[in-house]
């Protein structure tokens, strides 16, 4: 890292959003406030009518962000540390109250210049404020965006942070560029993580009704199921992004979730706020090509997942019940997509097995919190003292699912659909083993915090799934 001439008498002015931070404080404040009260969305236009600076002030006062939880750029922090012998100023278009809190937390700044609720200190206004205080070419400046070109024009030297080479070249035409620090990560890779393609594995449940009806060679039904799979995937990705945006503070306290693209600042929050509704609309548009009934099922799924992200995930036991229901809705959607009647046995089995998986997910998250010394799950309604209860309920629910499967095997529906239904009894010990093993691994702290990821990456689980399929095909 180039920190030459870091020490001296010339003040070092550092931008906040996108430079010192891998995020934007304005959108951090807005999302924090929306997470507490979504109805506040209707007040935002009225605040904005009084100016962008007033909007920032209202958001900063009502939903201040904890400076300790924000994602800082390590390179900028290192430069600030190396510049301890010169004046260092935090200069930002963010609201002064939020900027002061960040500066006080870091303890590396001698002063703050920021928006004050009346004047928005961005672009030319920031340049004018710096020239007025330090004089033309009387300061060095760290920035990250095209708007900072107005500032570099008056700076003695500059650092270009988290920006493409084209911006560094434009800045070099205006001032001496000491260093160009591009983004240290792949944006494309971050987006793949954000939309969670691996979570689309859950949407394979839409094919369960097709398999249960033995329509393996019905090309029209297969195509409809594939469209349903894609529609659920698009809607789910939109909700995953919305959930991550609204759960930033809690994710940043989590040992693994803090590395998620939005929590770590790898993707700008505004981009996520645009992508979330667009993905949901794309899923609903694709659903319309199937049938209005499937649109209704997908809309119920989308609204339920949104309600879960906003409120329901904070309510103890209701959260896992809703999660189990969301798995079951995928099966309902698959049946509606190919217009086959819903099976009572299938719905009963799916509710109990997915409740077990939802409890397994919550148990694993809570156990991770306990191992880090926490006494509760942030943003959830659970305490670490609830671990034995969750384990008991989750194991019991999984075994009840096996009981439902056994009752189905002995039912007239099974005898009518399968030529050798007695073979299906082999499914019971397979499922008993898998459920028991999953909970034993969770008890030992060896379970992934997402049971779906565990199921598709665990060799034993894949072997059990293969045996499950062989038994079913043998019974047909």
Coordinates of C-alpha atoms in Angstrom, one line a residue:
X1 CA 0.0 0.0 0.0
X2 CA 1.3 3.4 -1.0
X3 CA 1.2 5.8 2.0
X4 CA 4.2 8.0 1.0
X5 CA 4.0 11.6 2.2
X6 CA 1.2 10.5 4.5
X7 CA 2.6 12.6 7.3
X8 CA 2.8 16.4 6.9
X9 CA 1.0 19.7 7.6
X10 CA -1.4 19.5 4.7
X11 CA -4.8 18.2 6.0
X12 CA -6.1 14.9 4.7
X13 CA -9.8 15.0 3.8
X14 CA -11.5 11.6 3.6
X15 CA -14.9 10.9 2.0
X16 CA -17.3 8.6 3.9
X17 CA -19.7 6.8 1.7
X18 CA -18.0 4.4 -0.7
X19 CA -14.5 5.5 0.5
X20 CA -14.0 5.0 4.2
X21 CA -17.1 2.8 4.2
X22 CA -18.1 0.0 1.9
X23 CA -21.7 1.3 2.1
X24 CA -23.8 4.5 2.0
X25 CA -25.0 5.9 5.3
X26 CA -28.2 7.4 3.8
X27 CA -29.5 4.1 2.6
X28 CA -28.3 2.4 5.8
X29 CA -30.5 4.9 7.8
X30 CA -33.4 4.5 5.4
X31 CA -33.4 0.7 5.6
X32 CA -33.0 0.6 9.3
X33 CA -36.0 2.9 9.6
X34 CA -38.1 0.9 7.2
X35 CA -37.2 -2.3 9.0
X36 CA -38.7 -0.8 12.2
X37 CA -41.7 0.7 10.6
X38 CA -42.5 0.2 6.9
X39 CA -45.2 2.8 7.0
X40 CA -42.5 5.4 7.3
X41 CA -42.0 5.0 3.5
X42 CA -44.9 7.4 3.0
X43 CA -43.1 10.2 4.9
X44 CA -40.0 10.1 2.8
X45 CA -41.3 12.1 -0.1
X46 CA -42.5 14.9 2.3
X47 CA -39.0 15.0 3.9
X48 CA -37.4 15.1 0.5
X49 CA -39.5 18.1 -0.5
X50 CA -37.6 20.1 2.0
X51 CA -34.3 19.1 0.5
X52 CA -32.0 16.2 0.5
X53 CA -30.1 17.5 3.5
X54 CA -33.4 17.6 5.5
X55 CA -34.1 14.0 4.5
X56 CA -30.7 12.9 5.7
X57 CA -31.2 14.7 9.0
X58 CA -34.6 13.1 9.6
X59 CA -33.3 9.6 8.8
X60 CA -30.2 10.0 10.9
X61 CA -32.2 11.2 13.9
X62 CA -34.8 8.5 13.7
X63 CA -32.6 5.5 12.8
X64 CA -28.9 6.1 13.6
X65 CA -26.6 3.3 12.5
X66 CA -24.2 1.8 15.0
X67 CA -20.7 2.8 13.8
X68 CA -19.2 -0.4 15.2
X69 CA -21.2 -2.5 12.8
X70 CA -20.4 -0.7 9.6
X71 CA -18.1 -2.2 7.0
X72 CA -14.9 -0.1 6.8
X73 CA -12.2 -0.2 4.1
X74 CA -9.1 -1.5 5.8
X75 CA -6.8 0.3 3.3
X76 CA -8.3 3.7 4.3
X77 CA -8.0 2.9 8.0
X78 CA -4.4 2.0 7.5
X79 CA -3.7 5.3 5.7
X80 CA -5.4 7.2 8.5
X81 CA -3.2 5.4 11.0
X82 CA -0.1 6.2 9.0
X83 CA -1.2 9.9 8.8
X84 CA -1.5 10.4 12.6
X85 CA 1.0 13.3 12.4
X86 CA -1.2 15.5 10.1
X87 CA -4.7 17.0 10.4
X88 CA -7.3 14.4 9.3
X89 CA -10.9 15.4 8.5
X90 CA -14.0 13.4 7.7
X91 CA -15.7 15.3 4.8
X92 CA -19.0 13.8 3.7
X93 CA -22.4 14.6 2.3
X94 CA -23.9 12.4 5.0
X95 CA -25.6 14.1 7.9
X96 CA -23.4 15.7 10.5
X97 CA -24.8 13.7 13.5
X98 CA -24.1 10.4 11.8
X99 CA -20.6 11.5 10.6
X100 CA -19.7 12.7 14.1
X101 CA -20.7 9.4 15.6
X102 CA -18.5 7.5 13.1
X103 CA -15.5 9.9 13.7
X104 CA -15.9 9.5 17.5
X105 CA -16.0 5.7 17.2
X106 CA -12.8 5.6 15.0
X107 CA -10.9 8.2 17.0
X108 CA -8.8 9.1 14.0
X109 CA -10.2 12.4 12.9
X110 CA -9.5 16.0 14.0
X111 CA -12.8 17.3 12.7
X112 CA -15.9 16.7 10.6
X113 CA -17.4 18.6 7.7
X114 CA -20.8 17.3 6.7
X115 CA -24.4 18.1 5.7
X116 CA -26.3 20.0 8.4
X117 CA -29.9 19.5 7.6
X118 CA -30.1 22.6 5.4
X119 CA -27.1 22.4 3.1
X120 CA -26.2 19.1 1.3
X121 CA -22.4 18.9 1.2
X122 CA -22.0 17.0 -2.1
X123 CA -19.9 17.7 -5.2
X124 CA -19.3 21.4 -5.7
X125 CA -20.6 22.2 -2.2
X126 CA -18.0 19.9 -0.6
X127 CA -15.3 21.4 -2.8
X128 CA -16.3 24.9 -1.8
X129 CA -16.3 24.0 1.9
X130 CA -12.8 22.5 1.7
X131 CA -11.4 25.5 -0.3
X132 CA -12.9 27.9 2.2
X133 CA -11.4 26.1 5.1
X134 CA -8.0 25.0 3.7
X135 CA -7.5 27.0 0.5
X136 CA -7.1 26.0 -3.1
X137 CA -4.7 23.0 -3.3
X138 CA -4.4 23.2 0.5
X139 CA -5.6 19.7 1.2
X140 CA -5.3 16.1 0.0
X141 CA -8.5 14.1 -0.7
X142 CA -9.7 10.5 -0.7
X143 CA -12.8 9.9 -2.8
X144 CA -14.5 7.2 -4.8
X145 CA -17.0 8.6 -7.4
X146 CA -17.3 10.9 -10.4
X147 CA -18.9 13.6 -8.1
X148 CA -15.5 13.8 -6.3
X149 CA -13.9 15.1 -9.5
X150 CA -15.1 18.6 -8.4
X151 CA -13.1 18.1 -5.2
X152 CA -9.9 16.7 -6.8
X153 CA -9.8 19.7 -9.0
X154 CA -8.9 21.8 -5.9
X155 CA -6.9 19.2 -4.1
X156 CA -3.1 19.1 -3.9
X157 CA -3.1 15.3 -4.2
X158 CA -5.7 12.5 -4.3
X159 CA -6.4 8.9 -3.6
X160 CA -9.0 7.1 -5.7
X161 CA -10.7 4.4 -3.7
X162 CA -13.1 1.6 -4.7
X163 CA -13.4 3.0 -8.3
X164 CA -12.5 1.8 -11.8
X165 CA -9.3 2.8 -13.5
X166 CA -11.2 5.3 -15.8
X167 CA -12.0 7.4 -12.8
X168 CA -8.4 7.3 -11.6
X169 CA -7.3 8.6 -15.0
X170 CA -9.9 11.4 -15.0
X171 CA -8.7 12.4 -11.5
X172 CA -5.1 12.3 -12.6
X173 CA -5.9 15.0 -15.2
X174 CA -6.9 17.3 -12.3
X175 CA -4.4 16.5 -9.5
X176 CA -1.6 14.2 -8.6
X177 CA -3.0 10.8 -7.8
X178 CA -1.0 9.1 -5.1
X179 CA -2.7 5.8 -5.3
X180 CA -5.6 4.0 -7.0
X181 CA -7.2 1.3 -4.9
X182 CA -9.8 -0.6 -6.9
X183 CA -12.5 -2.8 -5.5
X184 CA -10.9 -5.9 -3.9
X185 CA -13.7 -8.2 -4.9
X186 CA -15.8 -9.4 -7.9
X187 CA -19.1 -7.7 -8.2
X188 CA -20.5 -10.6 -10.4
X189 CA -19.5 -13.1 -7.7
X190 CA -21.1 -11.0 -5.1
X191 CA -24.4 -10.9 -7.0
X192 CA -24.4 -14.6 -7.4
X193 CA -24.1 -14.9 -3.6
X194 CA -26.8 -12.2 -3.1
X195 CA -29.5 -14.0 -5.2
X196 CA -28.5 -17.3 -3.6
X197 CA -28.8 -19.6 -6.5
X198 CA -28.0 -22.5 -4.2
X199 CA -31.2 -21.8 -2.4
X200 CA -33.1 -22.5 -5.6
X201 CA -32.6 -26.1 -4.7
X202 CA -35.6 -25.6 -2.4
X203 CA -37.7 -24.9 -5.5
X204 CA -37.2 -28.4 -6.8
X205 CA -40.2 -29.1 -4.5
X206 CA -42.4 -27.9 -7.4
X207 CA -41.5 -31.1 -9.2
X208 CA -42.8 -33.3 -6.3
X209 CA -46.5 -33.3 -7.5
X210 CA -45.3 -34.3 -10.9
X211 CA -43.3 -37.2 -9.5
X212 CA -46.1 -38.2 -7.1
X213 CA -48.5 -38.3 -10.1
X214 CA -46.0 -40.4 -12.0
X215 CA -46.0 -38.0 -15.0
X216 CA -42.3 -38.5 -15.7
X217 CA -42.7 -38.5 -19.5
X218 CA -45.4 -35.8 -19.8
X219 CA -43.5 -33.1 -21.8
X220 CA -46.1 -30.4 -21.2
X221 CA -46.2 -31.1 -17.4
X222 CA -42.4 -31.1 -17.2
X223 CA -42.2 -27.7 -19.1
X224 CA -44.9 -26.2 -16.8
X225 CA -43.0 -27.4 -13.7
X226 CA -39.8 -25.9 -15.0
X227 CA -41.5 -22.6 -15.5
X228 CA -42.9 -22.8 -12.0
X229 CA -39.4 -23.6 -10.7
X230 CA -38.0 -20.5 -12.4
X231 CA -40.8 -18.2 -11.2
X232 CA -40.4 -19.3 -7.6
X233 CA -36.6 -18.8 -8.0
X234 CA -36.9 -15.3 -9.2
X235 CA -39.4 -14.3 -6.5
X236 CA -37.3 -16.0 -3.8
X237 CA -34.1 -14.2 -4.9
X238 CA -36.0 -10.9 -4.7
X239 CA -37.1 -11.7 -1.2
X240 CA -33.6 -12.9 -0.2
X241 CA -32.2 -9.5 -1.2
X242 CA -35.0 -7.6 0.6
X243 CA -34.4 -9.7 3.7
X244 CA -30.6 -9.1 3.6
X245 CA -31.2 -5.3 3.2
X246 CA -33.6 -5.1 6.1
X247 CA -31.5 -7.4 8.3
X248 CA -28.1 -5.6 7.9
X249 CA -27.5 -4.9 11.6
X250 CA -28.3 -8.4 12.7
X251 CA -26.3 -10.0 9.9
X252 CA -23.3 -8.0 10.9
X253 CA -23.4 -9.4 14.4
X254 CA -23.5 -13.0 13.0
X255 CA -20.2 -14.8 12.6
X256 CA -21.0 -15.9 9.1
X257 CA -23.8 -13.7 7.8
X258 CA -21.6 -10.6 8.3
X259 CA -19.8 -11.7 5.1
X260 CA -23.0 -11.5 3.0
X261 CA -22.7 -9.1 0.0
X262 CA -24.8 -6.3 1.4
X263 CA -23.7 -6.6 5.0
X264 CA -20.1 -6.5 3.9
X265 CA -20.6 -3.7 1.5
X266 CA -19.7 -5.7 -1.6
X267 CA -22.8 -4.6 -3.4
X268 CA -24.3 -1.0 -3.0
X269 CA -27.5 -1.0 -1.0
X270 CA -29.3 1.1 -3.7
X271 CA -28.6 -1.6 -6.3
X272 CA -30.2 -4.2 -4.1
X273 CA -33.2 -1.9 -3.5
X274 CA -33.8 -1.8 -7.2
X275 CA -33.1 -5.5 -7.9
X276 CA -35.4 -6.9 -5.2
X277 CA -38.7 -5.6 -6.7
X278 CA -37.5 -6.3 -10.3
X279 CA -36.8 -9.9 -9.6
X280 CA -40.2 -10.4 -7.9
X281 CA -42.0 -8.8 -10.9
X282 CA -40.1 -11.0 -13.3
X283 CA -41.2 -14.1 -11.4
X284 CA -44.9 -13.0 -11.3
X285 CA -44.8 -12.2 -15.1
X286 CA -43.5 -15.7 -15.8
X287 CA -46.2 -17.1 -13.5
X288 CA -48.9 -15.4 -15.5
X289 CA -47.8 -17.4 -18.5
X290 CA -48.9 -20.6 -16.6
X291 CA -52.2 -19.6 -15.2
X292 CA -54.0 -17.1 -12.9
X293 CA -54.2 -19.7 -10.2
X294 CA -50.5 -20.2 -10.2
X295 CA -50.0 -16.4 -10.0
X296 CA -52.2 -16.4 -6.9
X297 CA -50.1 -19.2 -5.3
X298 CA -46.9 -17.3 -6.1
X299 CA -48.3 -14.0 -4.8
X300 CA -49.2 -15.7 -1.5
X301 CA -45.7 -17.1 -1.4
X302 CA -44.1 -13.7 -2.1
X303 CA -46.3 -11.8 0.4
X304 CA -45.7 -14.4 3.1
X305 CA -41.9 -14.3 2.6
X306 CA -42.0 -10.5 2.7
X307 CA -44.1 -10.5 5.9
X308 CA -41.6 -13.0 7.3
X309 CA -38.7 -10.6 6.5
X310 CA -40.5 -7.6 7.9
X311 CA -42.2 -9.0 11.0
X312 CA -42.8 -12.7 11.4
X313 CA -39.1 -13.7 11.8
X314 CA -39.0 -11.9 15.1
X315 CA -41.9 -13.9 16.6
X316 CA -40.8 -17.0 18.4
X317 CA -42.2 -20.3 17.0
X318 CA -44.3 -18.4 14.5
X319 CA -41.2 -17.9 12.4
X320 CA -40.4 -21.6 12.0
X321 CA -44.1 -22.4 11.3
X322 CA -44.1 -19.8 8.5
X323 CA -40.9 -21.2 7.1
X324 CA -42.4 -24.7 7.0
X325 CA -45.4 -23.3 5.3
X326 CA -43.3 -21.7 2.7
X327 CA -41.8 -25.0 1.8
X328 CA -45.2 -26.5 1.5
X329 CA -46.5 -23.7 -0.7
X330 CA -43.9 -24.7 -3.3
X331 CA -45.5 -28.1 -3.5
X332 CA -48.9 -26.5 -3.8
X333 CA -47.6 -24.3 -6.6
X334 CA -46.2 -27.4 -8.4
X335 CA -49.6 -29.1 -8.2
X336 CA -51.4 -26.0 -9.5
X337 CA -48.9 -25.6 -12.3
X338 CA -49.6 -29.0 -13.8
X339 CA -53.3 -29.0 -12.6
X340 CA -53.2 -32.2 -10.5
X341 CA -55.2 -32.5 -7.2
X342 CA -53.3 -31.9 -4.0
X343 CA -52.6 -35.0 -1.8
X344 CA -53.6 -34.8 1.8
X345 CA -50.7 -37.2 2.7
X346 CA -48.2 -35.1 0.8
X347 CA -49.2 -31.9 2.5
X348 CA -49.2 -33.5 6.0
X349 CA -45.8 -35.0 5.4
X350 CA -44.3 -31.8 4.0
X351 CA -45.5 -29.7 6.9
X352 CA -43.9 -31.9 9.6
X353 CA -40.6 -32.6 7.8
X354 CA -40.2 -28.9 6.9
X355 CA -41.0 -27.8 10.4
X356 CA -38.2 -30.1 11.5
X357 CA -35.8 -28.4 9.0
X358 CA -36.9 -24.9 10.0
X359 CA -36.3 -25.7 13.7
X360 CA -32.9 -27.3 12.7
X361 CA -32.0 -24.0 11.0
X362 CA -32.9 -21.9 14.0
X363 CA -31.2 -24.3 16.4
X364 CA -28.0 -24.1 14.4
X365 CA -28.0 -20.3 14.3
X366 CA -28.7 -20.1 18.0
X367 CA -26.0 -22.6 18.8
X368 CA -23.5 -20.5 16.9
X369 CA -24.5 -17.5 18.9
X370 CA -24.1 -19.4 22.1
X371 CA -20.6 -20.6 21.1
X372 CA -19.6 -17.0 20.6
X373 CA -20.8 -16.1 24.1
X374 CA -24.2 -14.5 23.1
X375 CA -27.3 -15.1 25.1
X376 CA -29.9 -14.5 22.4
X377 CA -30.3 -14.4 18.6
X378 CA -30.4 -10.8 17.4
X379 CA -33.5 -9.9 15.5
X380 CA -35.2 -13.2 16.5
X381 CA -37.4 -14.2 19.5
X382 CA -35.1 -16.8 20.9
X383 CA -32.5 -17.1 23.7
X384 CA -29.8 -19.6 24.0
X385 CA -31.7 -21.2 26.9
X386 CA -34.3 -22.3 24.2
X387 CA -31.8 -24.7 22.6
X388 CA -33.1 -27.9 24.3
X389 CA -36.7 -26.9 23.5
X390 CA -35.9 -26.4 19.8
X391 CA -34.0 -29.7 19.7
X392 CA -36.9 -31.6 21.2
X393 CA -39.5 -30.0 19.0
X394 CA -37.4 -30.4 15.8
X395 CA -36.6 -34.1 16.4
X396 CA -40.2 -34.9 17.3
X397 CA -41.5 -33.1 14.2
X398 CA -39.1 -35.1 11.9
X399 CA -40.2 -38.4 13.4
X400 CA -43.9 -37.4 13.1
X401 CA -43.2 -36.9 9.4
X402 CA -41.9 -40.6 9.3
X403 CA -45.2 -41.6 11.0
X404 CA -47.3 -39.8 8.3
X405 CA -45.2 -41.6 5.7
X406 CA -45.9 -45.0 7.3
X407 CA -49.6 -44.3 7.5
X408 CA -49.6 -43.3 3.8
X409 CA -47.8 -46.5 2.8
X410 CA -50.7 -48.5 4.3
X411 CA -53.4 -46.4 2.9
X412 CA -55.7 -47.2 -0.1
X413 CA -54.1 -44.2 -2.0
X414 CA -50.7 -45.9 -1.9
X415 CA -52.1 -49.3 -2.9
X416 CA -53.8 -47.7 -5.9
X417 CA -50.8 -45.8 -7.1
X418 CA -48.0 -48.3 -6.6
X419 CA -47.8 -51.9 -7.9
X420 CA -45.4 -52.9 -5.1
X421 CA -46.3 -50.6 -2.2
X422 CA -44.7 -52.9 0.4
X423 CA -41.3 -51.8 -0.9
X424 CA -42.1 -48.3 0.3
X425 CA -41.6 -49.4 3.9
X426 CA -37.9 -49.2 3.3
X427 CA -38.4 -45.4 3.1
X428 CA -39.2 -45.2 6.8
X429 CA -35.8 -46.4 8.2
X430 CA -34.0 -44.3 5.6
X431 CA -35.8 -41.2 6.7
X432 CA -35.5 -42.1 10.4
X433 CA -31.8 -42.4 9.9
X434 CA -31.4 -39.1 8.0
X435 CA -33.5 -37.0 10.5
X436 CA -31.7 -38.5 13.5
X437 CA -28.3 -38.0 12.0
X438 CA -29.0 -34.4 11.0
X439 CA -30.0 -33.5 14.5
X440 CA -27.1 -35.4 16.0
X441 CA -24.7 -33.3 13.8
X442 CA -26.5 -30.1 14.9
X443 CA -26.1 -31.1 18.5
X444 CA -22.4 -31.5 18.0
X445 CA -22.0 -28.2 16.3
X446 CA -21.2 -29.7 12.9
X447 CA -24.4 -28.6 11.0
X448 CA -24.3 -25.9 8.3
X449 CA -26.6 -23.0 9.3
X450 CA -28.7 -23.7 6.2
X451 CA -30.0 -27.3 6.2
X452 CA -30.6 -27.2 2.4
X453 CA -26.9 -26.4 1.8
X454 CA -26.1 -29.3 4.2
X455 CA -28.4 -31.7 2.3
X456 CA -27.0 -31.0 -1.1
X457 CA -23.3 -31.0 -0.1
X458 CA -23.3 -33.9 2.5
X459 CA -22.3 -37.2 0.9
X460 CA -24.4 -39.3 3.3
X461 CA -27.5 -37.2 2.6
X462 CA -26.9 -37.6 -1.2
X463 CA -26.6 -41.4 -0.8
X464 CA -29.8 -41.5 1.3
X465 CA -31.6 -39.4 -1.4
X466 CA -30.4 -41.8 -4.1
X467 CA -31.6 -44.8 -2.1
X468 CA -34.9 -43.1 -1.5
X469 CA -35.4 -42.6 -5.3
X470 CA -34.5 -46.2 -6.1
X471 CA -37.0 -47.5 -3.6
X472 CA -39.8 -45.3 -5.0
X473 CA -39.0 -46.4 -8.6
X474 CA -38.9 -50.0 -7.5
X475 CA -42.3 -49.7 -6.0
X476 CA -44.0 -48.2 -9.1

